[in-house]
Coordinates of C-alpha atoms in Angstrom, one line a residue:
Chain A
X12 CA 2.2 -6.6 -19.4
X13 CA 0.8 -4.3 -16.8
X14 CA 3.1 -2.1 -15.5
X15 CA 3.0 1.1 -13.8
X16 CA 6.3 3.5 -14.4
X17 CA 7.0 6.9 -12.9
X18 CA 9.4 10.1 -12.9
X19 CA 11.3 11.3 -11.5
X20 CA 12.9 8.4 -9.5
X21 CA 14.0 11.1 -6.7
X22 CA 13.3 14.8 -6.5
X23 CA 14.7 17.5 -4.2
X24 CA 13.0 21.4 -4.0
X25 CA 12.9 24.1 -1.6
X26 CA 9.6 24.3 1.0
X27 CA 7.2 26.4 -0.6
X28 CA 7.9 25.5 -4.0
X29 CA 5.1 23.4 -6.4
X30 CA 6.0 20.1 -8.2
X31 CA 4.8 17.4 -10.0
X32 CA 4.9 13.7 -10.4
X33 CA 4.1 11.9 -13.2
X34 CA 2.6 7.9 -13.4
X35 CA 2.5 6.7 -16.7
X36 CA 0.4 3.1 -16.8
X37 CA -0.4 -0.1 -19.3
X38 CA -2.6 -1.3 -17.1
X39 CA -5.7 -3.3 -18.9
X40 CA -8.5 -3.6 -17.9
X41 CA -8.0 -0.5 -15.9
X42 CA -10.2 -0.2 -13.0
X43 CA -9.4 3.0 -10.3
X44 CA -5.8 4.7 -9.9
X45 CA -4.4 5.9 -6.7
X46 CA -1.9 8.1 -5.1
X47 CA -0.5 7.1 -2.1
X48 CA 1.7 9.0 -0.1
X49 CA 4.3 6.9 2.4
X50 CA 6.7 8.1 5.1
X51 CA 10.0 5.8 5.6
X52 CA 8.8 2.8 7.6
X53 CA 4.8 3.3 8.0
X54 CA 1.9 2.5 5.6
X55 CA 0.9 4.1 3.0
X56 CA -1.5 6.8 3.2
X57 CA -3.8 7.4 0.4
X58 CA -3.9 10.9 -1.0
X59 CA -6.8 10.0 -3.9
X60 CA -8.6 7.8 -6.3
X61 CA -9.8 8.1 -9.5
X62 CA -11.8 6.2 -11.7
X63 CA -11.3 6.7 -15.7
X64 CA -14.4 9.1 -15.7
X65 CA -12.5 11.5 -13.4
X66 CA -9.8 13.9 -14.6
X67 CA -9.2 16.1 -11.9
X68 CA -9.1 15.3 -7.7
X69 CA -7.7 17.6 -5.2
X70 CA -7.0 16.6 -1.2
X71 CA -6.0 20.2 0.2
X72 CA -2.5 20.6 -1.6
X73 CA -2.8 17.5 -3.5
X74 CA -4.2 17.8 -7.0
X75 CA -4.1 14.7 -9.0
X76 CA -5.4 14.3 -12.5
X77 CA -5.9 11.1 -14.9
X78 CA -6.1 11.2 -19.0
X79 CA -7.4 7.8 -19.6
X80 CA -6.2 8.1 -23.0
X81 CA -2.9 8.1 -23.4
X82 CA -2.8 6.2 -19.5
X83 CA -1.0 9.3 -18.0
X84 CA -1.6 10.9 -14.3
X85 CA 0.1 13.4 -12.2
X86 CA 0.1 14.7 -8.5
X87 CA 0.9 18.2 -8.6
X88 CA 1.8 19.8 -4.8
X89 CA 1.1 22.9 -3.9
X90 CA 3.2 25.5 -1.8
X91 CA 5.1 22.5 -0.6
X92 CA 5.9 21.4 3.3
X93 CA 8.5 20.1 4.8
X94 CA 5.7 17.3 6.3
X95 CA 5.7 16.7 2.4
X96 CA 8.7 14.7 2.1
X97 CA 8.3 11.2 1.5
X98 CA 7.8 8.7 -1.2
X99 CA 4.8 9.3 -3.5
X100 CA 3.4 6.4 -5.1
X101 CA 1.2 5.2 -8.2
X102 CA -1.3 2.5 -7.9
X103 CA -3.7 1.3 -10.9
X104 CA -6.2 -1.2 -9.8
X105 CA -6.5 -4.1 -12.3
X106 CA -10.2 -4.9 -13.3
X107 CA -9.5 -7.9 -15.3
X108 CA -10.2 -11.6 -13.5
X109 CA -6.6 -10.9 -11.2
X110 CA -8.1 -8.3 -9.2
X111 CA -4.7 -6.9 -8.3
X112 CA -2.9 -3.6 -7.5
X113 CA -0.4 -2.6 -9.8
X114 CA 1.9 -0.6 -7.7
X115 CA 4.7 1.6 -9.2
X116 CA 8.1 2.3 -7.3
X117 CA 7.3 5.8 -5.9
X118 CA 9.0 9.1 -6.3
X119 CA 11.2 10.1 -3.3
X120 CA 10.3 13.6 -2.8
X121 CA 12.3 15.7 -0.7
X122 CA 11.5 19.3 1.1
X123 CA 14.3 21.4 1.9
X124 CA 14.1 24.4 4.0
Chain B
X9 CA -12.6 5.5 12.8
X10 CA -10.3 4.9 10.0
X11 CA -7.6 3.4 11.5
X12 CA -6.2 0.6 11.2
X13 CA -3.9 -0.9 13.8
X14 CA -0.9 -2.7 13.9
X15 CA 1.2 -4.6 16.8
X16 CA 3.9 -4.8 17.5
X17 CA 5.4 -2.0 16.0
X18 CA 8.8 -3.3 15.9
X19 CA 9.6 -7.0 16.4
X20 CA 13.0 -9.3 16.4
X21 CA 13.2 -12.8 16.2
X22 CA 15.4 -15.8 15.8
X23 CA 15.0 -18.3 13.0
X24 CA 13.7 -20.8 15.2
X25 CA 11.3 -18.9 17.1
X26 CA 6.9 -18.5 16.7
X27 CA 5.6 -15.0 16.8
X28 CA 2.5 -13.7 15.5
X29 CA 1.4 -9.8 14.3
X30 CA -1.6 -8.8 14.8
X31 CA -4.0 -6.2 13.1
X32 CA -7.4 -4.6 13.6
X33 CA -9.7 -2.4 12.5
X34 CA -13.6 -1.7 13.3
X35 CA -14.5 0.0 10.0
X36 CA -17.2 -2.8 9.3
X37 CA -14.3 -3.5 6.3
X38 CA -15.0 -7.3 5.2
X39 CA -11.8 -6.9 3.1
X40 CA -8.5 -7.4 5.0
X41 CA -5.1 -7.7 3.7
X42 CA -1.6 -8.8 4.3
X43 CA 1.3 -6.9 2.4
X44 CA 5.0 -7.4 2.6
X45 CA 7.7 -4.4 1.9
X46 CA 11.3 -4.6 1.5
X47 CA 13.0 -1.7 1.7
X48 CA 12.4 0.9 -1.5
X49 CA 10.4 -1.5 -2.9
X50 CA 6.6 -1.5 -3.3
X51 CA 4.2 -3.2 -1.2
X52 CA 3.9 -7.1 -2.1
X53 CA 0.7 -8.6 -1.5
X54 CA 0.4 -12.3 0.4
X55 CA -3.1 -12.9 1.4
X56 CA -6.5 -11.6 0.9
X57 CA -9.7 -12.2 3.7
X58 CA -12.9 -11.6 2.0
X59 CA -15.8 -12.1 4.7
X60 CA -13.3 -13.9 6.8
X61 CA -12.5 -16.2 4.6
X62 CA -9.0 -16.5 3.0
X63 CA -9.3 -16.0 -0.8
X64 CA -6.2 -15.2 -2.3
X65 CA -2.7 -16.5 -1.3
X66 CA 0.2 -14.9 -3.5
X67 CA 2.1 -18.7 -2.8
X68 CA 3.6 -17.3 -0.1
X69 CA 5.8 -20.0 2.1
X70 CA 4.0 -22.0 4.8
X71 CA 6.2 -20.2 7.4
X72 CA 3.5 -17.4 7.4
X73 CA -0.2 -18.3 8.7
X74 CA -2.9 -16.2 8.1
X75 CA -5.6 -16.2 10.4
X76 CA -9.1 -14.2 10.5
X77 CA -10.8 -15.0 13.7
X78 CA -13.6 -12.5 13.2
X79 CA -14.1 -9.5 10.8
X80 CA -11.7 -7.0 13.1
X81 CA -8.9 -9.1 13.2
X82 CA -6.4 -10.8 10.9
X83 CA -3.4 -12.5 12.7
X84 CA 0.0 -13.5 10.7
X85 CA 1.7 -16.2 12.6
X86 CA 5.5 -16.3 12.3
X87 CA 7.4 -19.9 12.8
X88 CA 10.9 -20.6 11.1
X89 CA 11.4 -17.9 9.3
X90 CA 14.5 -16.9 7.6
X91 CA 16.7 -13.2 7.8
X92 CA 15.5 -12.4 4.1
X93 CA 12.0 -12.6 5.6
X94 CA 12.9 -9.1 7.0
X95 CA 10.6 -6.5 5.9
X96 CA 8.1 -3.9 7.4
X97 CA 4.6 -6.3 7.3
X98 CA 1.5 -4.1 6.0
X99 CA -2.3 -4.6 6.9
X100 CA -4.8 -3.0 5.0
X101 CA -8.6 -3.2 4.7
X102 CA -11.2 -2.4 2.5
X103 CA -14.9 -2.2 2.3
X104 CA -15.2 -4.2 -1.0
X105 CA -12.7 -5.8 -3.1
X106 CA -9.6 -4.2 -3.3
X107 CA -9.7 -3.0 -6.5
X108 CA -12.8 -1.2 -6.4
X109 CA -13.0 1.1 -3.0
X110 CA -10.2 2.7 -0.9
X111 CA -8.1 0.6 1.3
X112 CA -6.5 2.0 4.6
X113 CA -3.3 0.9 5.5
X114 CA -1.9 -0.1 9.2
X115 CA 1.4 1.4 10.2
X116 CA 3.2 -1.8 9.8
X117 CA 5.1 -4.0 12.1
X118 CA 9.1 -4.0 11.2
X119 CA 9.9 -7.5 12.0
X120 CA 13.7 -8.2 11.7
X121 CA 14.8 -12.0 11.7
X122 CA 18.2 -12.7 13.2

C-alpha cells in the first residue's frame, strides 16, 4: 500500500533553534518527493522536490534530503523563525499508471520566542 | 508570476443555494487542479484539467462542477451542498502532469455550508 508516514506528529522549540522532520515512504513506483510547508487555512507552499537521484536540496534554511534506499527523507531547519511555524508536509509522487500524490499528515511545527 | 489566485477567500452558503469558486493563474500551466481539505487533514484531490480538458475525477458527488473555460481558469460550481461539504477548497497548477513538475497552490477559498 502506498503510504507516506511522518514524526513527530507535533513539535514545539525555541526561535533560533534547528530541527528535523522525518518522512518515511512505501511508495512504488516512486516518482519525485516534496516538502510542502502550510500555514493554518492557506495552500500549501512548496519548500522542495526531489527526484531519487537527488540526496540533498536546500531553499535558504530548508535543507531536505532523500535516501532512496531505505525510502527515508528529512527537512532539517535552520536557526529557526517564528514565520516557521506551521505544518510541514511530505508528498511522494506516484509514477505507477495512478499518477497520484501520496500526501502524509504533516508535522505541526511550532516557534516559540 | 507564480501565483495562483483564489476567490472568494471566504464563502458561506445555505444547503440550497448555487455558488461557484473561481481560480486563475497565467503561468502558461496546462495542468490545473481541484483539492479539498478538512481540517488537519491532507489535501484530497477531486478533479484534474489537462489542456482543458477534465481527466481525472476522484468520484466526487455531482454537487460540485468543474469547469475549464480556457487554460487560466478552472471554475467549481457549488449547488446543494451539504454542512460536511465544509472545507478550505485548494487550486493548484502545474506545467506537466502532476506527478512530474512542481505544482503551485492557490490560497484556498474557506467555504462553510450552513
Amino acid at each position: 500500500k502506498n503510504q507516506v508516514e511522518q514524526s513527530p506528529q507535533s513539535l514545539i522549540i525555541l526561535e533560533g533553534k534547528n530541527c528535523t522532520l522525518q518522512c518515511n515512504y512505501t511508495v512504488s513506483p516512486f516518482s519525485n518527493l516534496r516538502w510542502y510547508k502550510q500555514d493554518t487555512g492557506r495552500g500549501p507552499v512548496s519548500l522542495t522536490i526531489m527526484t531519487f537521484s537527488e540526496n540533498t536540496k536546500s531553499n535558504g534554511r530548508y535543507t531536505a534530503t532523500l535516501d532512496a534506499d531505505t525510502k527515508q527523507s528529512s527537512l532539517h531547519i535552520t536557526a529557526s523563525q517564528l514565520s516557521d511555524s506551521a505544518s510541514y508536509i511530505c508528498v511522494v509522487a506516484n509514477a505507477g499508471n495512478n499518477r497520484k500524490l501520496i500526501w502524509g499528515l504533516g508535522t505541526s511545527l511550532a516557534v516559540n520566542p | 508570476d507564480t501565483e495562483v489566485t483564489q476567490t472568494p477567500k471566504h464563502l458561506v452558503m445555505g444547503m440550497t443555494n448555487k455558488k461557484s469558486l473561481k481560480c486563475e493563474q497565467h503561468m502558461g500551466h496546462r495542468a490545473m487542479y481541484w483539492y479539498k481539505q478538512k481540517a488537519k487533514k491532507p489535501p484530497e484531490l477531486m478533479f484534474v484539467y489537462s489542456y482543458e480538458k477534465l481527466s481525472i475525477n476522484e468520484s466526487v458527488p455531482s454537487r460540485f462542477s468543474p469547469e475549464c473555460p480556457n487554460s487560466s481558469l478552472l471554475n467549481l460550481h457549488l449547488h446543494a451542498l451539504q454542512p460536511e461539504d465544509s472545507a478550505l477548497y485548494l487550486c493548484a497548477s502545474s506545467q506537466l502532469g502532476l506527478q512530474n513538475t512542481e505544482a503551485f497552490f492557490g490560497q484556498g477559498t474557506r467555504l462553510t455550508v450552513v
